[in-house]
PDB file of C-alpha atoms in Angstrom:
ATOM      1  CA  MET T   1     -66.162 -26.151  82.528  1.00 46.00           C
ATOM      2  CA  ARG T   2     -67.031 -29.440  80.845  1.00 47.00           C
ATOM      3  CA  TYR T   3     -65.208 -28.245  77.711  1.00 45.00           C
ATOM      4  CA  LEU T   4     -62.088 -27.341  79.705  1.00 43.00           C
ATOM      5  CA  ALA T   5     -62.169 -30.683  81.466  1.00 49.00           C
ATOM      6  CA  PHE T   6     -62.444 -32.435  78.081  1.00 43.00           C
ATOM      7  CA  VAL T   7     -59.469 -30.514  76.679  1.00 43.00           C
ATOM      8  CA  ALA T   8     -57.393 -31.193  79.768  1.00 47.00           C
ATOM      9  CA  GLY T   9     -58.218 -34.878  79.562  1.00 51.00           C
ATOM     10  CA  PHE T  10     -57.326 -35.005  75.858  1.00 43.00           C
ATOM     11  CA  LEU T  11     -53.987 -33.270  76.385  1.00 46.00           C
ATOM     12  CA  ALA T  12     -53.150 -35.574  79.264  1.00 51.00           C
ATOM     13  CA  ALA T  13     -53.813 -38.596  77.057  1.00 51.00           C
ATOM     14  CA  ALA T  14     -52.009 -37.284  73.946  1.00 50.00           C
ATOM     15  CA  PRO T  15     -48.431 -38.035  75.007  1.00 54.00           C
ATOM     16  CA  ALA T  16     -49.280 -41.665  75.650  1.00 53.00           C
ATOM     17  CA  ILE T  17     -50.622 -41.968  72.108  1.00 55.00           C
ATOM     18  CA  GLY T  18     -47.497 -40.288  70.685  1.00 56.00           C
ATOM     19  CA  GLN T  19     -45.186 -42.713  72.488  1.00 71.00           C
ATOM     20  CA  GLU T  20     -46.528 -45.810  70.778  1.00 86.00           C
ATOM     21  CA  LEU T  21     -43.611 -46.790  68.560  1.00 88.00           C
ATOM     22  CA  THR T  22     -43.116 -50.100  66.860  1.00 90.00           C
ATOM     23  CA  GLU T  23     -40.281 -52.275  68.134  1.00 89.00           C
ATOM     24  CA  ALA T  24     -38.208 -51.441  65.058  1.00 89.00           C
ATOM     25  CA  GLU T  25     -38.815 -47.699  65.444  1.00 88.00           C
ATOM     26  CA  ALA T  26     -37.998 -47.772  69.147  1.00 89.00           C
ATOM     27  CA  SER T  27     -34.681 -49.507  68.440  1.00 88.00           C
ATOM     28  CA  ILE T  28     -33.402 -47.031  65.832  1.00 89.00           C
ATOM     29  CA  LEU T  29     -35.101 -43.628  66.211  1.00 92.00           C
ATOM     30  CA  PRO T  30     -33.464 -42.714  69.562  1.00 91.00           C
ATOM     31  CA  ARG T  31     -30.073 -43.264  67.866  1.00 94.00           C
ATOM     32  CA  LEU T  32     -30.782 -40.846  65.002  1.00 96.00           C
ATOM     33  CA  ILE T  33     -28.488 -37.799  65.011  1.00 97.00           C
ATOM     34  CA  ASP T  34     -28.989 -36.402  61.510  1.00 97.00           C
ATOM     35  CA  SER T  35     -29.903 -37.373  57.943  1.00 96.00           C
ATOM     36  CA  LEU T  36     -29.515 -35.828  54.510  1.00 96.00           C
ATOM     37  CA  CYS T  37     -30.576 -36.725  50.973  1.00 94.00           C
ATOM     38  CA  LEU T  38     -28.205 -35.621  48.210  1.00 94.00           C
ATOM     39  CA  ASP T  39     -26.881 -36.770  44.829  1.00 93.00           C
ATOM     40  CA  LEU T  40     -23.559 -38.399  45.625  1.00 93.00           C
ATOM     41  CA  VAL T  41     -23.390 -41.104  42.947  1.00 90.00           C
ATOM     42  CA  GLU T  42     -23.395 -39.697  39.423  1.00 82.00           C
ATOM     43  CA  GLY T  43     -25.894 -41.385  37.144  1.00 75.00           C
ATOM     44  CA  SER T  44     -27.885 -42.979  39.951  1.00 78.00           C
ATOM     45  CA  ASN T  45     -31.648 -42.689  40.142  1.00 74.00           C
ATOM     46  CA  GLY T  46     -32.685 -40.251  42.870  1.00 80.00           C
ATOM     47  CA  CYS T  47     -30.694 -39.021  45.837  1.00 89.00           C
ATOM     48  CA  GLU T  48     -28.558 -41.025  48.208  1.00 93.00           C
ATOM     49  CA  THR T  49     -29.591 -40.829  51.870  1.00 94.00           C
ATOM     50  CA  ALA T  50     -26.876 -40.371  54.482  1.00 97.00           C
ATOM     51  CA  VAL T  51     -27.875 -41.211  58.051  1.00 97.00           C
ATOM     52  CA  LEU T  52     -25.824 -40.449  61.152  1.00 98.00           C
ATOM     53  CA  LEU T  53     -26.491 -42.658  64.185  1.00 97.00           C
ATOM     54  CA  THR T  54     -25.096 -42.906  67.685  1.00 96.00           C
ATOM     55  CA  SER T  55     -22.810 -45.908  67.941  1.00 95.00           C
ATOM     56  CA  GLU T  56     -24.066 -48.998  69.753  1.00 91.00           C
ATOM     57  CA  ASP T  57     -20.531 -50.097  70.678  1.00 89.00           C
ATOM     58  CA  GLU T  58     -18.533 -46.872  71.190  1.00 91.00           C
ATOM     59  CA  PRO T  59     -19.927 -44.435  73.794  1.00 89.00           C
ATOM     60  CA  ASP T  60     -18.341 -41.404  72.073  1.00 95.00           C
ATOM     61  CA  GLY T  61     -18.767 -42.503  68.463  1.00 96.00           C
ATOM     62  CA  ALA T  62     -21.234 -42.058  65.621  1.00 97.00           C
ATOM     63  CA  ASP T  63     -21.902 -44.354  62.660  1.00 97.00           C
ATOM     64  CA  LEU T  64     -22.605 -43.282  59.078  1.00 98.00           C
ATOM     65  CA  VAL T  65     -24.909 -45.268  56.771  1.00 97.00           C
ATOM     66  CA  ILE T  66     -25.523 -44.370  53.120  1.00 96.00           C
ATOM     67  CA  PHE T  67     -28.555 -45.778  51.258  1.00 93.00           C
ATOM     68  CA  THR T  68     -29.833 -45.574  47.717  1.00 91.00           C
ATOM     69  CA  ASP T  69     -33.009 -43.580  47.128  1.00 86.00           C
ATOM     70  CA  ARG T  70     -35.996 -45.232  48.847  1.00 83.00           C
ATOM     71  CA  ARG T  71     -38.032 -44.809  45.649  1.00 82.00           C
ATOM     72  CA  ARG T  72     -35.717 -47.005  43.593  1.00 78.00           C
ATOM     73  CA  SER T  73     -36.629 -50.536  42.673  1.00 73.00           C
ATOM     74  CA  ASP T  74     -33.967 -51.905  45.040  1.00 74.00           C
ATOM     75  CA  GLY T  75     -35.658 -50.080  47.927  1.00 72.00           C
ATOM     76  CA  SER T  76     -33.009 -48.252  49.968  1.00 79.00           C
ATOM     77  CA  ALA T  77     -30.123 -50.615  49.347  1.00 90.00           C
ATOM     78  CA  VAL T  78     -27.150 -50.057  51.650  1.00 93.00           C
ATOM     79  CA  LEU T  79     -24.170 -48.525  49.850  1.00 94.00           C
ATOM     80  CA  GLU T  80     -21.822 -47.941  52.792  1.00 96.00           C
ATOM     81  CA  VAL T  81     -21.683 -48.472  56.549  1.00 97.00           C
ATOM     82  CA  VAL T  82     -18.866 -46.834  58.512  1.00 97.00           C
ATOM     83  CA  ARG T  83     -18.706 -47.434  62.248  1.00 96.00           C
ATOM     84  CA  ASN T  84     -17.314 -44.870  64.691  1.00 96.00           C
ATOM     85  CA  ILE T  85     -16.608 -42.349  61.935  1.00 97.00           C
ATOM     86  CA  ALA T  86     -17.207 -39.227  64.024  1.00 97.00           C
ATOM     87  CA  PHE T  87     -16.847 -38.055  67.594  1.00 97.00           C
ATOM     88  CA  ASN T  88     -20.198 -37.864  69.368  1.00 97.00           C
ATOM     89  CA  GLY T  89     -19.832 -36.698  72.950  1.00 94.00           C
ATOM     90  CA  PRO T  90     -22.482 -36.531  75.673  1.00 93.00           C
ATOM     91  CA  LEU T  91     -22.442 -32.738  76.116  1.00 94.00           C
ATOM     92  CA  PHE T  92     -23.701 -29.791  74.113  1.00 94.00           C
ATOM     93  CA  GLY T  93     -21.097 -28.721  71.569  1.00 95.00           C
ATOM     94  CA  GLN T  94     -19.989 -32.303  70.993  1.00 95.00           C
ATOM     95  CA  ALA T  95     -22.510 -33.654  68.468  1.00 96.00           C
ATOM     96  CA  PRO T  96     -21.743 -34.270  64.769  1.00 98.00           C
ATOM     97  CA  TRP T  97     -24.012 -33.292  61.874  1.00 98.00           C
ATOM     98  CA  LEU T  98     -24.311 -33.524  58.077  1.00 98.00           C
ATOM     99  CA  GLU T  99     -24.263 -30.818  55.397  1.00 98.00           C
ATOM    100  CA  GLU T 100     -24.145 -30.631  51.612  1.00 97.00           C
ATOM    101  CA  ALA T 101     -21.159 -28.854  50.042  1.00 96.00           C
ATOM    102  CA  GLU T 102     -21.609 -26.362  47.208  1.00 94.00           C
ATOM    103  CA  ASN T 103     -20.287 -28.967  44.762  1.00 93.00           C
ATOM    104  CA  GLY T 104     -22.723 -31.609  46.020  1.00 93.00           C
ATOM    105  CA  SER T 105     -20.308 -33.567  48.208  1.00 96.00           C
ATOM    106  CA  LEU T 106     -21.292 -34.747  51.672  1.00 98.00           C
ATOM    107  CA  LEU T 107     -19.810 -32.845  54.607  1.00 98.00           C
ATOM    108  CA  LEU T 108     -19.523 -34.632  57.932  1.00 98.00           C
ATOM    109  CA  GLN T 109     -19.021 -32.021  60.641  1.00 98.00           C
ATOM    110  CA  SER T 110     -17.821 -32.849  64.137  1.00 98.00           C
ATOM    111  CA  GLU T 111     -16.604 -30.787  67.051  1.00 97.00           C
ATOM    112  CA  GLN T 112     -15.685 -30.576  70.687  1.00 96.00           C
ATOM    113  CA  ILE T 113     -16.378 -26.992  71.708  1.00 95.00           C
ATOM    114  CA  GLY T 114     -18.231 -27.746  74.930  1.00 93.00           C
ATOM    115  CA  ILE T 115     -15.369 -28.028  77.412  1.00 93.00           C
ATOM    116  CA  GLY T 116     -11.616 -27.711  77.756  1.00 91.00           C
ATOM    117  CA  ARG T 117      -8.920 -25.201  76.960  1.00 88.00           C
ATOM    118  CA  SER T 118      -8.567 -26.090  73.260  1.00 90.00           C
ATOM    119  CA  PRO T 119     -11.903 -26.695  71.507  1.00 96.00           C
ATOM    120  CA  TRP T 120     -11.720 -28.142  68.005  1.00 97.00           C
ATOM    121  CA  SER T 121     -13.835 -28.658  64.923  1.00 97.00           C
ATOM    122  CA  GLN T 122     -13.388 -30.974  61.955  1.00 97.00           C
ATOM    123  CA  THR T 123     -14.891 -31.363  58.495  1.00 98.00           C
ATOM    124  CA  LEU T 124     -14.692 -34.509  56.379  1.00 98.00           C
ATOM    125  CA  THR T 125     -15.629 -34.045  52.739  1.00 98.00           C
ATOM    126  CA  ILE T 126     -17.028 -37.277  51.317  1.00 98.00           C
ATOM    127  CA  ALA T 127     -17.295 -37.935  47.596  1.00 97.00           C
ATOM    128  CA  PHE T 128     -17.866 -40.862  45.229  1.00 95.00           C
ATOM    129  CA  ARG T 129     -14.869 -41.583  42.998  1.00 94.00           C
ATOM    130  CA  ASP T 130     -14.022 -44.650  40.897  1.00 91.00           C
ATOM    131  CA  SER T 131     -16.992 -46.630  42.216  1.00 91.00           C
ATOM    132  CA  ALA T 132     -16.164 -45.986  45.873  1.00 94.00           C
ATOM    133  CA  PHE T 133     -16.845 -43.446  48.603  1.00 97.00           C
ATOM    134  CA  VAL T 134     -13.623 -41.638  49.567  1.00 97.00           C
ATOM    135  CA  ILE T 135     -12.411 -38.878  51.860  1.00 97.00           C
ATOM    136  CA  ALA T 136     -12.043 -35.993  49.408  1.00 97.00           C
ATOM    137  CA  GLY T 137     -11.166 -33.271  51.884  1.00 97.00           C
ATOM    138  CA  PHE T 138     -10.139 -32.740  55.493  1.00 97.00           C
ATOM    139  CA  THR T 139     -10.297 -29.559  57.567  1.00 98.00           C
ATOM    140  CA  TYR T 140      -9.274 -29.273  61.199  1.00 98.00           C
ATOM    141  CA  SER T 141      -9.206 -26.186  63.400  1.00 97.00           C
ATOM    142  CA  THR T 142      -8.591 -25.480  67.064  1.00 96.00           C
ATOM    143  CA  TYR T 143      -7.932 -22.511  69.306  1.00 92.00           C
ATOM    144  CA  ASP T 144      -6.679 -21.753  72.786  1.00 89.00           C
ATOM    145  CA  ARG T 145      -9.201 -20.182  75.147  1.00 87.00           C
ATOM    146  CA  LEU T 146      -6.425 -18.661  77.281  1.00 83.00           C
ATOM    147  CA  ASP T 147      -4.099 -16.968  74.780  1.00 76.00           C
ATOM    148  CA  ALA T 148      -6.524 -16.625  71.833  1.00 74.00           C
ATOM    149  CA  GLY T 149      -4.145 -18.480  69.544  1.00 86.00           C
ATOM    150  CA  GLY T 150      -5.683 -20.485  66.719  1.00 93.00           C
ATOM    151  CA  PHE T 151      -4.739 -23.174  64.190  1.00 95.00           C
ATOM    152  CA  ARG T 152      -6.341 -24.403  60.967  1.00 97.00           C
ATOM    153  CA  CYS T 153      -5.323 -27.002  58.411  1.00 97.00           C
ATOM    154  CA  ASP T 154      -7.058 -27.745  55.079  1.00 97.00           C
ATOM    155  CA  VAL T 155      -6.092 -30.733  52.945  1.00 97.00           C
ATOM    156  CA  ASN T 156      -7.481 -31.726  49.564  1.00 97.00           C
ATOM    157  CA  MET T 157      -7.173 -35.491  49.915  1.00 96.00           C
ATOM    158  CA  LEU T 158      -7.569 -36.033  46.159  1.00 96.00           C
ATOM    159  CA  THR T 159      -4.970 -33.581  44.830  1.00 96.00           C
ATOM    160  CA  GLY T 160      -2.691 -33.360  47.876  1.00 96.00           C
ATOM    161  CA  ASP T 161      -2.953 -29.559  48.048  1.00 97.00           C
ATOM    162  CA  TRP T 162      -2.791 -28.257  51.619  1.00 97.00           C
ATOM    163  CA  GLU T 163      -2.815 -25.001  53.574  1.00 98.00           C
ATOM    164  CA  VAL T 164      -1.894 -24.348  57.193  1.00 97.00           C
ATOM    165  CA  PHE T 165      -2.486 -21.216  59.285  1.00 96.00           C
ATOM    166  CA  GLY T 166      -1.629 -20.808  62.941  1.00 94.00           C
ATOM    167  CA  GLU T 167      -0.632 -18.290  65.572  1.00 91.00           C
ATOM    168  CA  ARG T 168       0.069 -18.181  69.259  1.00 86.00           C
ATOM    169  CA  GLY T 169       0.456 -14.969  71.200  1.00 77.00           C
ATOM    170  CA  GLY T 170      -0.362 -13.120  74.367  1.00 63.00           C
ATOM    171  CA  GLU T 171       2.846 -13.647  76.318  1.00 57.00           C
ATOM    172  CA  GLY T 172       3.438 -11.041  78.991  1.00 54.00           C
ATOM    173  CA  GLU T 173       2.493  -7.376  78.856  1.00 55.00           C
ATOM    174  CA  THR T 174       3.703  -7.021  75.266  1.00 54.00           C
ATOM    175  CA  GLU T 175       1.464  -9.848  74.046  1.00 65.00           C
ATOM    176  CA  ALA T 176       4.319 -10.929  71.789  1.00 74.00           C
ATOM    177  CA  VAL T 177       3.620 -13.483  69.087  1.00 80.00           C
ATOM    178  CA  LEU T 178       5.088 -16.805  70.157  1.00 82.00           C
ATOM    179  CA  TYR T 179       4.460 -18.703  66.956  1.00 85.00           C
ATOM    180  CA  SER T 180       3.070 -17.913  63.533  1.00 90.00           C
ATOM    181  CA  VAL T 181       2.742 -20.059  60.414  1.00 91.00           C
ATOM    182  CA  ALA T 182       1.078 -19.562  57.036  1.00 94.00           C
ATOM    183  CA  ASP T 183       2.188 -22.215  54.609  1.00 95.00           C
ATOM    184  CA  SER T 184       0.888 -24.270  51.702  1.00 96.00           C
ATOM    185  CA  GLY T 185       2.049 -26.970  49.345  1.00 96.00           C
ATOM    186  CA  ARG T 186       1.251 -30.265  47.688  1.00 96.00           C
ATOM    187  CA  ALA T 187       1.922 -33.687  49.192  1.00 94.00           C
ATOM    188  CA  GLU T 188       1.621 -37.268  48.037  1.00 93.00           C
ATOM    189  CA  ILE T 189      -1.434 -38.497  49.914  1.00 92.00           C
ATOM    190  CA  PRO T 190      -2.730 -42.040  49.383  1.00 91.00           C
ATOM    191  CA  ARG T 191      -6.419 -42.180  48.576  1.00 93.00           C
ATOM    192  CA  VAL T 192      -8.430 -42.965  51.699  1.00 95.00           C
ATOM    193  CA  ARG T 193     -11.629 -44.926  51.303  1.00 96.00           C
ATOM    194  CA  LEU T 194     -14.488 -43.812  53.510  1.00 97.00           C
ATOM    195  CA  SER T 195     -14.662 -47.279  55.078  1.00 95.00           C
ATOM    196  CA  GLU T 196     -11.058 -46.902  56.312  1.00 95.00           C
ATOM    197  CA  TRP T 197     -11.733 -43.813  58.432  1.00 95.00           C
ATOM    198  CA  ASP T 198     -12.716 -43.490  62.076  1.00 93.00           C
ATOM    199  CA  TRP T 199     -12.701 -40.460  64.325  1.00 94.00           C
ATOM    200  CA  THR T 200      -9.524 -41.521  66.151  1.00 92.00           C
ATOM    201  CA  ALA T 201      -7.507 -41.587  62.901  1.00 92.00           C
ATOM    202  CA  ALA T 202      -4.359 -39.454  62.802  1.00 91.00           C
ATOM    203  CA  LEU T 203      -4.516 -36.100  61.066  1.00 93.00           C
ATOM    204  CA  PRO T 204      -3.116 -36.038  57.513  1.00 93.00           C
ATOM    205  CA  ALA T 205       0.660 -35.535  57.416  1.00 90.00           C
ATOM    206  CA  PRO T 206       0.586 -31.869  56.273  1.00 92.00           C
ATOM    207  CA  CYS T 207      -1.288 -30.998  59.495  1.00 95.00           C
ATOM    208  CA  THR T 208       0.607 -32.941  62.142  1.00 93.00           C
ATOM    209  CA  GLY T 209       4.006 -31.197  62.145  1.00 92.00           C
ATOM    210  CA  PRO T 210       2.678 -27.612  62.185  1.00 93.00           C
ATOM    211  CA  LEU T 211       0.065 -28.544  64.785  1.00 92.00           C
ATOM    212  CA  ASP T 212       2.751 -30.085  67.050  1.00 92.00           C
ATOM    213  CA  ASP T 213       4.801 -26.888  66.698  1.00 90.00           C
ATOM    214  CA  TRP T 214       1.719 -24.801  67.520  1.00 89.00           C
ATOM    215  CA  TRP T 215       1.135 -26.784  70.681  1.00 87.00           C
ATOM    216  CA  ALA T 216       4.799 -26.670  71.697  1.00 87.00           C
ATOM    217  CA  ALA T 217       4.889 -22.863  71.366  1.00 83.00           C
ATOM    218  CA  GLY T 218       2.096 -22.384  73.891  1.00 74.00           C
ATOM    219  CA  PRO T 219       2.731 -20.789  77.263  1.00 71.00           C
TER     220      PRO T 219
END
């Protein structure tokens, strides 16, 4: 019985010990969404650390910070800070996250699949080119929960190559297709620096027209 009482007392006290954060830790750790260490800058020593934080100023935004490797002599120097770069909603299915692409680029994933008729997801591919972080790729997809129609647009922001796929159907008993597109091409797209992007930015031009048509075709 004494042993059980000791264990119960220890467990009761443990959370209090675990909650003792420094002032600096308490100010930043609750904001942490995701982090990733990967080699973004060719020729640099170690991996660059990308950190995704909830925004302090925008209730539905997330900030991205990229540091040099903590083991370098400059000690985690800041390479880039981008405010409000991704949507970060309050519900499940609305939080962004980080991934590494097969070619080593940084993927910033965001989505809104928690509520609404037309959930969406978005991928920003981030790369280091000509001494700057840039948006190398953009992918956006959405679908309609009612008629099962879907839309997807992929744009290589460096070459201008793009692909669009979309369909809307389910009208009446015949479930006739209301709209269908499968197109590709190459467009002149100005290079977009990472620092110039935020989550409210307009979709790249190859996506906007087909997406407007997809919406307009809906029942």
